[in-house]
Structures are given as structure tokens and as C-alpha cells.
Short mmCIF file of C-alpha atoms and ligand atoms in Angstrom, two decimals:
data_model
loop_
_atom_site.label_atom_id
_atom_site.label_comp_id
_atom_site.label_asym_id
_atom_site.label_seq_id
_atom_site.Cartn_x
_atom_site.Cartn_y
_atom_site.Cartn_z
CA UNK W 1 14.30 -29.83 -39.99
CA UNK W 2 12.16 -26.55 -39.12
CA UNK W 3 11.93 -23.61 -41.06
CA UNK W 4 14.39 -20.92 -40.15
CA UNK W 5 12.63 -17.54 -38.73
CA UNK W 6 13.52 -14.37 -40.72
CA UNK W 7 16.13 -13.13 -37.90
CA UNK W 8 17.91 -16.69 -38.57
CA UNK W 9 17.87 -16.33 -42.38
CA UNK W 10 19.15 -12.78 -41.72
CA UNK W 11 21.77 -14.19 -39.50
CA UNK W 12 22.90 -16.64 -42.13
CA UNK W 13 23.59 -13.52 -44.19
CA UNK W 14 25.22 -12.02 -41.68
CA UNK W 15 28.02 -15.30 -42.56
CA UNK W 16 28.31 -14.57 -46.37
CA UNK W 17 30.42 -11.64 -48.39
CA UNK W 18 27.56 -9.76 -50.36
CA UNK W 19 28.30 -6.95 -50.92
CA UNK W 20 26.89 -4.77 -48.15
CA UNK W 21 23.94 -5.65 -45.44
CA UNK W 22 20.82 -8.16 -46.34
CA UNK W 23 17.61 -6.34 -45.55
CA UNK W 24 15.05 -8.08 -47.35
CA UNK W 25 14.06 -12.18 -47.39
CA UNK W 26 11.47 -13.27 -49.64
CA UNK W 27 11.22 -16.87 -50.19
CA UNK W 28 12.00 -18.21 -54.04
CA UNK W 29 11.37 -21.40 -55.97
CA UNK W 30 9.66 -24.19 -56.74
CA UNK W 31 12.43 -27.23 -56.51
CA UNK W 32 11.71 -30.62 -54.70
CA UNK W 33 14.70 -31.00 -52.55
CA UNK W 34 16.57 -27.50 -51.63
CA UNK W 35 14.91 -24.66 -50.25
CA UNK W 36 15.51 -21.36 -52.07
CA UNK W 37 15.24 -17.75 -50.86
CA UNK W 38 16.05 -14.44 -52.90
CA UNK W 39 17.53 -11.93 -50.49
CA UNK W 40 18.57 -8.12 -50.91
CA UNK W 41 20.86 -6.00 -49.47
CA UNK W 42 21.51 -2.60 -48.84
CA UNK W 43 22.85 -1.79 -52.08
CA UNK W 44 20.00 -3.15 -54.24
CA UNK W 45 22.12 -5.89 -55.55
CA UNK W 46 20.29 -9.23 -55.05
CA UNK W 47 21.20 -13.09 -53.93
CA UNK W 48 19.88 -16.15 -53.86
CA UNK W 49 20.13 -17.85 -50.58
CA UNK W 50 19.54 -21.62 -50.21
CA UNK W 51 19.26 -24.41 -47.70
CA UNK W 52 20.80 -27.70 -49.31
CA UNK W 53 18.78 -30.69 -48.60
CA UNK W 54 22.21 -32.79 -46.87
CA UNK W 55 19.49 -36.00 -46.38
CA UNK W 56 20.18 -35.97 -50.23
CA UNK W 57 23.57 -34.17 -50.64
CA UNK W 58 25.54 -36.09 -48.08
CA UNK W 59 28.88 -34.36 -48.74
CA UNK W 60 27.54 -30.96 -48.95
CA UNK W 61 31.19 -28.88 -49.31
CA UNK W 62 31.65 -31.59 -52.30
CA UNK W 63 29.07 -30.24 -54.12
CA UNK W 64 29.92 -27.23 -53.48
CA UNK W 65 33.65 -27.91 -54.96
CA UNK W 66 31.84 -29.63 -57.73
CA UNK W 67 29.53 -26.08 -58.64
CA UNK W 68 32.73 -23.98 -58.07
CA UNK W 69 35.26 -25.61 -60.27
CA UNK W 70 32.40 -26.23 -63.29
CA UNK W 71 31.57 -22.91 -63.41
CA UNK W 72 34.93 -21.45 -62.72
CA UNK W 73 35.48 -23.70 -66.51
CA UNK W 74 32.25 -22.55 -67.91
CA UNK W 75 33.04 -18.78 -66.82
CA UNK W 76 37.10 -18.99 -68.29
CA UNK W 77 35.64 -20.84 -71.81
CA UNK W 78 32.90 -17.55 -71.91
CA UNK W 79 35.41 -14.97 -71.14
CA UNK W 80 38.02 -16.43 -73.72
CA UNK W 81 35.25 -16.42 -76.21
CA UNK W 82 34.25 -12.82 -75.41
CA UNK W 83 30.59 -13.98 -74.00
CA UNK W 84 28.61 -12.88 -71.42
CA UNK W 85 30.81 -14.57 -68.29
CA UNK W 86 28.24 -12.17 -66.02
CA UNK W 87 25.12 -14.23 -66.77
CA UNK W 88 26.42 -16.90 -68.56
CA UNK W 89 27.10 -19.28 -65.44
CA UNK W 90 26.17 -18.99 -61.94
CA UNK W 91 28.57 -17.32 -59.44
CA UNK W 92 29.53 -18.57 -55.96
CA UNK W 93 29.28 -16.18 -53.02
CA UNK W 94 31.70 -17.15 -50.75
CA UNK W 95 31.41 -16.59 -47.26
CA UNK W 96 33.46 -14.21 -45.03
CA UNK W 97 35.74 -16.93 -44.13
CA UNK W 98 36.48 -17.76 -47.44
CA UNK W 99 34.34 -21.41 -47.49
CA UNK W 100 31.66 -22.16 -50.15
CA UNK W 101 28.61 -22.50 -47.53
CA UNK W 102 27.83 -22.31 -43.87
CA UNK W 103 26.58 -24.89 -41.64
CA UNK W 104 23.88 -22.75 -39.05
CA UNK W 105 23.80 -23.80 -35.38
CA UNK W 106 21.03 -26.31 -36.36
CA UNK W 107 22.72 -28.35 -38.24
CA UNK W 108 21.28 -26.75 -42.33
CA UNK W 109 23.77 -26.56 -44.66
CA UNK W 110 23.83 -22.46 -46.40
CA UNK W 111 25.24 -21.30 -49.66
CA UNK W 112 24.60 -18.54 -51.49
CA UNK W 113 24.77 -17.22 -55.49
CA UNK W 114 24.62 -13.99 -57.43
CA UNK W 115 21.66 -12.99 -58.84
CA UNK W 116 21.26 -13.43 -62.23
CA UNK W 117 18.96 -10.25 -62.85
CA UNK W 118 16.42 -9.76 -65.75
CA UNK W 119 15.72 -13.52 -66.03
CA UNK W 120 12.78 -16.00 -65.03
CA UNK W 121 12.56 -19.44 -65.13
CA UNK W 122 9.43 -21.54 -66.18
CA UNK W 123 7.39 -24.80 -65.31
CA UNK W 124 6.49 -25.33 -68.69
CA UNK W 125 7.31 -24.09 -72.40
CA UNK W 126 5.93 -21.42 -74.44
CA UNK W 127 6.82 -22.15 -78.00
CA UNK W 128 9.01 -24.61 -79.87
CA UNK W 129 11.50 -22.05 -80.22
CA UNK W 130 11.73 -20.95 -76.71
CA UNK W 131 12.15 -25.41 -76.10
CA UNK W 132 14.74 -25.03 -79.18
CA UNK W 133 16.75 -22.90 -77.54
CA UNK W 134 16.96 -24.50 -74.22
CA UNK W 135 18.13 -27.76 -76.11
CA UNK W 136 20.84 -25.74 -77.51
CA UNK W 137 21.91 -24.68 -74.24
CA UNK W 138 21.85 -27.73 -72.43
CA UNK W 139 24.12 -29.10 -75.25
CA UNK W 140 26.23 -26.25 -75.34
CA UNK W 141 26.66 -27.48 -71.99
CA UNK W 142 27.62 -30.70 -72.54
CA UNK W 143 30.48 -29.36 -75.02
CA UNK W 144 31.92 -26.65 -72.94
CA UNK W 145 32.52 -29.55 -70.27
CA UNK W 146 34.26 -31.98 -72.92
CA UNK W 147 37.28 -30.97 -71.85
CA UNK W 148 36.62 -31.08 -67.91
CA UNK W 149 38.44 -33.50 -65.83
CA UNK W 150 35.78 -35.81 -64.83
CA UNK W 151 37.91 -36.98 -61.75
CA UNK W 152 37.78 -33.72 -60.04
CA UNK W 153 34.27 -34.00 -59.42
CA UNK W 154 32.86 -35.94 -56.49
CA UNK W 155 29.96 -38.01 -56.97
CA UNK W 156 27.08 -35.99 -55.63
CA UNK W 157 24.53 -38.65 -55.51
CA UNK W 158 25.83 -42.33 -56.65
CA UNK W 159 24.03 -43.98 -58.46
CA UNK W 160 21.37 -41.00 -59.30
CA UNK W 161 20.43 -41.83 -63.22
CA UNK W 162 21.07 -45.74 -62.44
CA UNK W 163 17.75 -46.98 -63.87
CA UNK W 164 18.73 -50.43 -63.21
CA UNK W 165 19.38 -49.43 -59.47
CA UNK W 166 16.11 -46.76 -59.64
CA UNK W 167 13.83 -49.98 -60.29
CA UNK W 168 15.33 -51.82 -57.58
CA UNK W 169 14.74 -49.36 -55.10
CA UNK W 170 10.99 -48.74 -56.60
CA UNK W 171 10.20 -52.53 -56.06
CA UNK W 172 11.96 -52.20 -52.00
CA UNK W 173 9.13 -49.51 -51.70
CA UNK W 174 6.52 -51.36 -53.47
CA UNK W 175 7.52 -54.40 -50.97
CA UNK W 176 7.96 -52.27 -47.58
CA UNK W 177 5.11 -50.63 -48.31
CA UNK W 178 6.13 -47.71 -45.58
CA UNK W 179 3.12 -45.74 -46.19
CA UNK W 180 0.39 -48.36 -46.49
CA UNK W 181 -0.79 -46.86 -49.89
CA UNK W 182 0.20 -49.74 -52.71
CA UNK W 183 -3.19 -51.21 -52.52
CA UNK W 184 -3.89 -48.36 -54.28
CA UNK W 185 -1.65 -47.89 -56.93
CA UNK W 186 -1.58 -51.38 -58.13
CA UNK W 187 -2.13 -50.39 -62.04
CA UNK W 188 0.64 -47.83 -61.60
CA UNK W 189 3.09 -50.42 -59.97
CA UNK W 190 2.12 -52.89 -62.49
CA UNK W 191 2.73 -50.13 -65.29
CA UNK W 192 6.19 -49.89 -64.29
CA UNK W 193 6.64 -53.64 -63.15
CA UNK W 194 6.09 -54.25 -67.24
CA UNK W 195 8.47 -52.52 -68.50
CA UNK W 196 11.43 -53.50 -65.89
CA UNK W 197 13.17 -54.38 -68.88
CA UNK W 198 13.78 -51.25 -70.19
CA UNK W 199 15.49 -50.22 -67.34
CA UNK W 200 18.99 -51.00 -68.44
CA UNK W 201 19.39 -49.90 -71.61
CA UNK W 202 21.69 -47.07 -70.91
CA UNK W 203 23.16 -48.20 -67.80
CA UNK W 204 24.35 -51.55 -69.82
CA UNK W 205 25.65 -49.37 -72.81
CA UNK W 206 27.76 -47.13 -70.48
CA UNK W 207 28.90 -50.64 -68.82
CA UNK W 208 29.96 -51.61 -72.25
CA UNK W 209 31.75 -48.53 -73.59
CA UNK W 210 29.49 -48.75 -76.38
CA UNK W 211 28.14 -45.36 -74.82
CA UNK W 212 30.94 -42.78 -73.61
CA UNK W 213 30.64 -41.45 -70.13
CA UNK W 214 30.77 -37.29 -70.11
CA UNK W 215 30.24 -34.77 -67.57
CA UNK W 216 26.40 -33.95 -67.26
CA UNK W 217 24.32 -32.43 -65.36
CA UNK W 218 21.60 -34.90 -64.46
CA UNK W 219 18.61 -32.30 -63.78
CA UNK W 220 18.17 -30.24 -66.92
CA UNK W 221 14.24 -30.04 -66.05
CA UNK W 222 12.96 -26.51 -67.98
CA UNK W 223 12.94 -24.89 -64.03
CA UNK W 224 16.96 -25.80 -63.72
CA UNK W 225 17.12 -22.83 -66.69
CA UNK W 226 17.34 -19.27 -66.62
CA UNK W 227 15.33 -17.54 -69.82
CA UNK W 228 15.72 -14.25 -70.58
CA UNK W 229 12.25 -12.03 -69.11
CA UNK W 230 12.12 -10.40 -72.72
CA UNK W 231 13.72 -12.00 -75.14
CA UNK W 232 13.22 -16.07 -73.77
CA UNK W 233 16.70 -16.54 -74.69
CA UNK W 234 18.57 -19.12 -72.32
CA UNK W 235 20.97 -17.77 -70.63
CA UNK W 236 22.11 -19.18 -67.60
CA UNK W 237 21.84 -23.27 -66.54
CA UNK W 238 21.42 -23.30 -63.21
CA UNK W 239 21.02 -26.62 -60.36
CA UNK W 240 24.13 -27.41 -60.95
CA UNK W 241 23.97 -30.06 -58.00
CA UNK W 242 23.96 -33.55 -59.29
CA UNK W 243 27.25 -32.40 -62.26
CA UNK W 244 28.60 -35.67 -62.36
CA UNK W 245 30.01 -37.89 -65.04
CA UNK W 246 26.85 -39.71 -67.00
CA UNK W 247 25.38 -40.16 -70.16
CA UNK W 248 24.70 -37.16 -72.24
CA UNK W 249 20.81 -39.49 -72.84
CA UNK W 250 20.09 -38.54 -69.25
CA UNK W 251 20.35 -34.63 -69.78
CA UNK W 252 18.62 -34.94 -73.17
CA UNK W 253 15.90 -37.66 -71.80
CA UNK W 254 14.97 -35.31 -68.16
CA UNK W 255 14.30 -31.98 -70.71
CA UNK W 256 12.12 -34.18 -73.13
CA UNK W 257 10.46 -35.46 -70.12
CA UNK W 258 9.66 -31.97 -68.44
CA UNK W 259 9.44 -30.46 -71.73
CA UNK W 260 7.85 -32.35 -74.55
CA UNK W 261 4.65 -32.31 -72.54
CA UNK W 262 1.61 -30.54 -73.29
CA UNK W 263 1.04 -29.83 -69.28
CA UNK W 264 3.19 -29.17 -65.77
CA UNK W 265 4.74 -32.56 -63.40
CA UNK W 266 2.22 -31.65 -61.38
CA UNK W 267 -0.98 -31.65 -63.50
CA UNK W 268 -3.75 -33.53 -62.09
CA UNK W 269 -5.78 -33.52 -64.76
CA UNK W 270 -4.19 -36.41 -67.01
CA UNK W 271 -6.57 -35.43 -69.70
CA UNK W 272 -4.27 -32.15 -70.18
CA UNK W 273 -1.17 -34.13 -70.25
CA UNK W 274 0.49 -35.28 -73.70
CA UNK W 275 3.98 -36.39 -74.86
CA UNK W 276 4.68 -33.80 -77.63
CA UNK W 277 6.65 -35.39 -80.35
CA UNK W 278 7.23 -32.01 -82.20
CA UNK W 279 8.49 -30.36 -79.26
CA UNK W 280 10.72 -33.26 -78.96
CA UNK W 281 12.02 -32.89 -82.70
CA UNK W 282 12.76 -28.82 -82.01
CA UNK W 283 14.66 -29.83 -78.65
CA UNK W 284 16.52 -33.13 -80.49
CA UNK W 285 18.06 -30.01 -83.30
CA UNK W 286 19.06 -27.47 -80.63
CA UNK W 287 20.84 -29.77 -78.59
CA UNK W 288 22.95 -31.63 -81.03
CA UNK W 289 23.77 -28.24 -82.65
CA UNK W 290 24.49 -27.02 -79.18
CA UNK W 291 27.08 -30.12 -78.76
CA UNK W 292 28.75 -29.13 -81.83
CA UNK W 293 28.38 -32.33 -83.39
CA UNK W 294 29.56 -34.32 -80.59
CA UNK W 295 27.16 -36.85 -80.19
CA UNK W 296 28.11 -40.64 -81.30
CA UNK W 297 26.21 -42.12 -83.94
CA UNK W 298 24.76 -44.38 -80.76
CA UNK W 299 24.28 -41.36 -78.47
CA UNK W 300 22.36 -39.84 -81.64
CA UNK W 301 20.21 -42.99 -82.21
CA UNK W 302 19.57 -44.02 -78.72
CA UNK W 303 17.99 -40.25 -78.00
CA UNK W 304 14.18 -41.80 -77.87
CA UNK W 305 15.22 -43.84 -75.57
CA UNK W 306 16.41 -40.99 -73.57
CA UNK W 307 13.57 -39.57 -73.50
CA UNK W 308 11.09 -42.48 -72.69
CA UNK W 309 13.54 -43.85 -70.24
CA UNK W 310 14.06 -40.95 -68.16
CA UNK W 311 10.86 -40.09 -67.84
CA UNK W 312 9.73 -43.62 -66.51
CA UNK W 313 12.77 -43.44 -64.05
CA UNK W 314 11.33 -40.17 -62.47
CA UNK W 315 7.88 -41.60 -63.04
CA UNK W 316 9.03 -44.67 -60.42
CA UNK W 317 10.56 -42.42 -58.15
CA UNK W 318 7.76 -40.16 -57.66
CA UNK W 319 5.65 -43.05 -56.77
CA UNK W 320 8.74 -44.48 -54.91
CA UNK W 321 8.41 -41.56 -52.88
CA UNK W 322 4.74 -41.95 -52.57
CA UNK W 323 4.85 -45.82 -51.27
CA UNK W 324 7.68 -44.57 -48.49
CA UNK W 325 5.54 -41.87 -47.27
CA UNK W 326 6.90 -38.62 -49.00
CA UNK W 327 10.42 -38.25 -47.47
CA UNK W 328 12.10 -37.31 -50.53
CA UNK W 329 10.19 -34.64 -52.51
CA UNK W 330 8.65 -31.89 -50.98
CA UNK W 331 5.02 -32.56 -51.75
CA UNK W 332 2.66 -29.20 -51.15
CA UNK W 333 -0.21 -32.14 -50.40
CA UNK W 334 -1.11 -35.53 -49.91
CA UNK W 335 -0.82 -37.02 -53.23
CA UNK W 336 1.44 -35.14 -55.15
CA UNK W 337 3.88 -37.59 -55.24
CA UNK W 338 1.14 -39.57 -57.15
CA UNK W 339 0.10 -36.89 -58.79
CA UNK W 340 3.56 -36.39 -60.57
CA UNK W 341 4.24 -40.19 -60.98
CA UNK W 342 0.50 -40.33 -63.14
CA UNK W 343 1.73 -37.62 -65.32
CA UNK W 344 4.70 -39.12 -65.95
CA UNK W 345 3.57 -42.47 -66.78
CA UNK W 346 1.16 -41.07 -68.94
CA UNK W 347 3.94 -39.44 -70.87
CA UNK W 348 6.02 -43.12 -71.27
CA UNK W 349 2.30 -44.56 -72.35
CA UNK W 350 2.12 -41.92 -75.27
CA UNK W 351 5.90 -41.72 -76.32
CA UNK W 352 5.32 -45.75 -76.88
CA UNK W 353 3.39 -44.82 -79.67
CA UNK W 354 5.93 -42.30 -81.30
CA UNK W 355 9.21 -44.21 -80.82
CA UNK W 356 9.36 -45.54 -84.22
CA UNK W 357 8.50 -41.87 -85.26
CA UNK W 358 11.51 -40.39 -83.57
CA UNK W 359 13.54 -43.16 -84.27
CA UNK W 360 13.11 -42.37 -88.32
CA UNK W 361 13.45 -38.71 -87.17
CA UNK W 362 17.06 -39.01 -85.87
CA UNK W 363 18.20 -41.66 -87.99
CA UNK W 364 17.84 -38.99 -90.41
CA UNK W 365 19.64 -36.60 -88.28
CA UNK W 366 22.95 -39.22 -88.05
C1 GN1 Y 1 14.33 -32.77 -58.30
O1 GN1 Y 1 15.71 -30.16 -57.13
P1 GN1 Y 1 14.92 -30.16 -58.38
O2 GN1 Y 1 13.51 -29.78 -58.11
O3 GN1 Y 1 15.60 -29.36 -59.46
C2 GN1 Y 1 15.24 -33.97 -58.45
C3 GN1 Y 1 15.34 -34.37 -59.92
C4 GN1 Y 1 13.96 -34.66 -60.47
C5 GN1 Y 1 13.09 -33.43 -60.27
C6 GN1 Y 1 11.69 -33.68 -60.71
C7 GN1 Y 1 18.49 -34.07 -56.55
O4 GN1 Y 1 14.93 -31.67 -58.95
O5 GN1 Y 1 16.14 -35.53 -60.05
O6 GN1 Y 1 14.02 -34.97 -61.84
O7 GN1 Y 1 13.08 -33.04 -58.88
N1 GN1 Y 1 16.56 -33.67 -57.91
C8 GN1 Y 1 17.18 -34.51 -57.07
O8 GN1 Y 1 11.03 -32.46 -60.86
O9 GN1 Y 1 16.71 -35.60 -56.75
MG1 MG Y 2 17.81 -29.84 -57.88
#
């Protein structure tokens, strides 16, 4: 779909209750799938403003009941609790009609948030304890949704952290070859072909019961995070678009994965990107403290595998993307797909070598 024009994004507005009259558009972001615009109105008071990618969100106004009713139970646990409900969870602009987004005469799907002021959000980690912190918060997370009824929430994406299914789909690709490219990404596709086994770890534990199913949110990359500009304290969790029931080794493994690396996704210098095994250690303490010691002994053991799994799982789906011919991510150039599928391969190379490492590590932790 084309870019809106200015006057279009200003007519979108135009749909939604802020607070007085949108005068200023400046696009935002750095995601792969939505497209993300800060906008200001007349008061000073500023929104964010996005486009939801419905070629991946099929039932947009279900996601948008999913977002509403998590963080209507994030913001009611904060404000009995006497926290900070304002930043603590994002906020929902509604539109004048009362609906959660707007569909545009050309078919995009609009919705809009507050906000959050006095916060960034960043690519990769400054120091252990800034990494520390965000663990704590994403398990924080996972506790303040123990108590949310999982059957309220529509399944955003099916399927999304089904390695099992993830591999499948990677060898269609490799076979369809839509883009023409595997000849040259043999090493990659045999990388991954190799270690097909390890696809089903978790999937077959959740099968099993032996892991529990609990509401997660699927994308807790360091970006999906709002730190504070001063202090780097976490404090909002933001993306909230794939909430869904899965395993709480999916939201661990995609922050070790974006965060236990010495370099950005989209490093193309490999010789810059490492698996960091302290940085995994400091996340591993924040986020079981953060769950308030709701982790199974499994859960607790099986966080390596987190880690290493959900990294190769976004590793195959990068270059996925890049055998179909880029029509998932947005790519800012040719091979970025590849690009972000190297780095992440390189981290599931390097974390082979630590697993027995963190393994000890947590067992201690149990
Ligand atoms: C996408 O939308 P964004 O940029 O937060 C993707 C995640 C990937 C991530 C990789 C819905 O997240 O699953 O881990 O890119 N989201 C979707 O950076 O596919
Ligand atoms: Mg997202």
C-alpha cells in the first residue's frame, strides 16, 4: 500500500479524540511490520499514530480488543498498587466514534496511543543494569497477567512462536525459492537445516503440559520497551500486538536474542556480533525476580533453550523472508533480510558454546 501524504495523515487525525487539533506529523520508529508516526496537537500534548500492517494482523479490531483489555488489567493492578498507571502501560485513544482504530478510504487500518513523554527506546543495551532492568519488567509482565483470562484474547497471529511450524514454512521458502536467491545462501540454509531438531522443544513441552501455557507477549525485543531518557529505568512495555497465550521461554528467549548481543539485528559486520553470556545471566535474575517466583522448575531450567531457540526461529524467518522476496519485513535495502538472519545465526553458533554454562547458571538459580 502507498504512503499516506501529510494532508491524509492529518485527516486520519481528524477521526481520533486527542485532545484538541493535530498540527504536526513527524514520522517515528524503527519496527518491521507497522508504520509509526508521532503527531502533535494544538495543545502540545503528543500521540503516536500508527498504520497496522493487516497483511500480518488479519483481524485488526481483535488486536485492538486484545491491547485494550491487557492494559485496561495492567493499568487497574498499577492503580490498586499506587504505581504510576500514567506511564506504566500504554493508553488507547479512541476515536470520535468511540471504536479502537479507523479504517482510511484506502483500505489502512489507524489507531492511535498516548504519548508516553520523557522516554526513549533503544536498538541495543547500554549496561547490564539497564538489560537487568528490562528483564525485570518483562517478567513483571508476565505476573501482572497471571491472573488474565487467556480466553478473552484473540489469537493475533496463530501459530507465531510455533518453531515446529516456523521451520516448516522456512523449508516451503527454501523449496519455492520465490526470489531466486537460495543458491546463495546454501551454508545459511544448511545451518538451520542441522539443527531442525531443535525446533520442537518448546512447542512439544507446551503439547505435553509439562510446560504451562501463560499470557505473553511474544515480541519483547529491547525496541518493544520504553526506558526512562534519564534515569534508563523501564517503564512502559509497549508492541503489545502479538499478547497471546504462549510460553513465558518465548518472551525470555526474543530479549536474550535482541539483547545478549554485543551488536544491533542489523549489523553487517558479523565480526562485531557476539552472544553475551553475562548479559544473559543479568537479564535471567531480573526477570525471574520480576515474575515473583513464578517460573516452574522446567520453565527455570529450559531458559537456555529460550534463548538459543528463539533466536534461530527469527534467524529462519529473516532468511524466510529473504528466499520469498522481502514481503514480510520492511527491509531499508536489498539484503537486510540476510543481513539480520547472519547476525542471528551467528548468535545460535556462539550460544552453542555457552549452553552448558547457562545451564549450571540456572540450575543454581532453581
Ligand atoms: C517484528 O514489529 P516489530 O519490529 O516489533 C516481528 C517480531 C520479530 C522482530 C524482529 C509481528 O517486530 O516477531 O522478532 O520484528 N513482529 C511480527 O526484529 O512479526
Ligand atoms: Mg511489532
Amino acid at each position: 500500500m502507498t504512503k499516506p501524504t501529510h494532508e491524509q495523515i492529518l485527516a486520519v487525525c481528524a477521526h481520533f479524540a486527542f485532545d484538541s487539533t493535530i498540527t504536526d506529523v513527524q514520522v517515528c520508529g524503527n519496527g518491521h511490520i507497522n508504520s509509526t508516526y508521532i503527531v502533535t496537537a494544538d495543545s502540545g500534548k503528543r500521540y503516536i499514530l500508527q498504520i497496522l500492517n493487516t497483511a500480518v494482523f488479519k483481524d485488526p479490531m481483535g488486536v485492538m480488543e486484545n491491547i485494550a483489555a491487557v492494559t485496561d488489567h495492567i493499568r487497574a493492578g498499577l492503580l490498586a498498587a499506587g504505581e504510576d498507571a500514567e506511564r506504566g502501560t500504554m493508553k488507547v485513544i479512541f476515536t470520535k466514534d468511540g471504536a479502537k482504530g479507523y479504517t482510511d478510504d484506502d483500505g489502512r487500518f489507524w489507531r492511535a496511543y498516548d504519548f508516553v513523554e520523557g522516554t526513549v527506546c533503544r536498538l541495543t543495551v547500554d549496561s547490564a543494569e539497564t538489560f537487568g532492568r528490562v528483564g525485570e519488567a518483562f517478567g513483571d509482565f508476565l505476573r501482572r497477567l497471571s491472573d488474565f483470562d487467556a480466553s478473552r484474547l484473540v489469537e493475533s497471529i496463530p501459530n507465531f512462536h510455533n518453531t515446529k511450524k516456523r521451520y516448516a514454512d522456512f523449508l516451503d521458502a527454501v523449496e519455492r525459492n520465490a526470489s531466486g536467491r537460495a543458491h546463495l545462501v546454501q551454508e545459511e540454509i544448511k545451518f538451520i537445516t542441522d539443527r531442525a531438531d531443535k525446533c520442537s522443544l518448546i512447542v512439544d513441552a507446551l503439547a505435553d503440559g509439562s510446560l504451562p501455557l501463560r499470557v505473553t507477549h511474544n515480541d519483547t525485543k529491547l525496541s518493544n520497551i520504553l526506558l526512562d531518557e534519564v534515569t534508563n529505568e523501564a517503564v512502559c512495555i509497549i508492541d503489545l500486538d502479538t499478547v497471546m497465550p504462549g510460553s513465558s521461554l518465548y518472551d525470555f528467549g526474543d530479549s536474550i536474542r535482541a539483547g545478549a548481543a554485543s551488536a544491533a539485528e542489523d549489523e553487517p559486520d558479523l565480526d562485531k556480533v557476539h552472544f553475551l553470556p553475562e548479559m544473559f545471566k543479568t537479564y535471567a535474575r531480573g526477570f525471574i525476580k520480576g515474575t515473583g517466583g513464578d517460573l516452574t522448575p522446567k520453565e527455570l531450567s529450559m531458559l537456555p533453550e529460550g534463548g538459543y531457540i528463539i533466536t534461530l526461529e527469527t534467524g529462519m524467518r529473516f532468511l524466510g523472508d529473504y528466499l520469498n522476496g522481502d514481503v514480510y519485513f520492511h527491509t531499508d535495502y536489498p539484503d537486510h533480510n540476510l543481513v539480520r538472519a547472519r547476525t542471528q545465526l551467528k548468535l545460535v553458533a556462539e550460544t552453542e558454546g555457552y549452553m552448558e554454562e547457562l545451564r549450571e547458571f540456572v540450575n543454581g538459580l532453581c
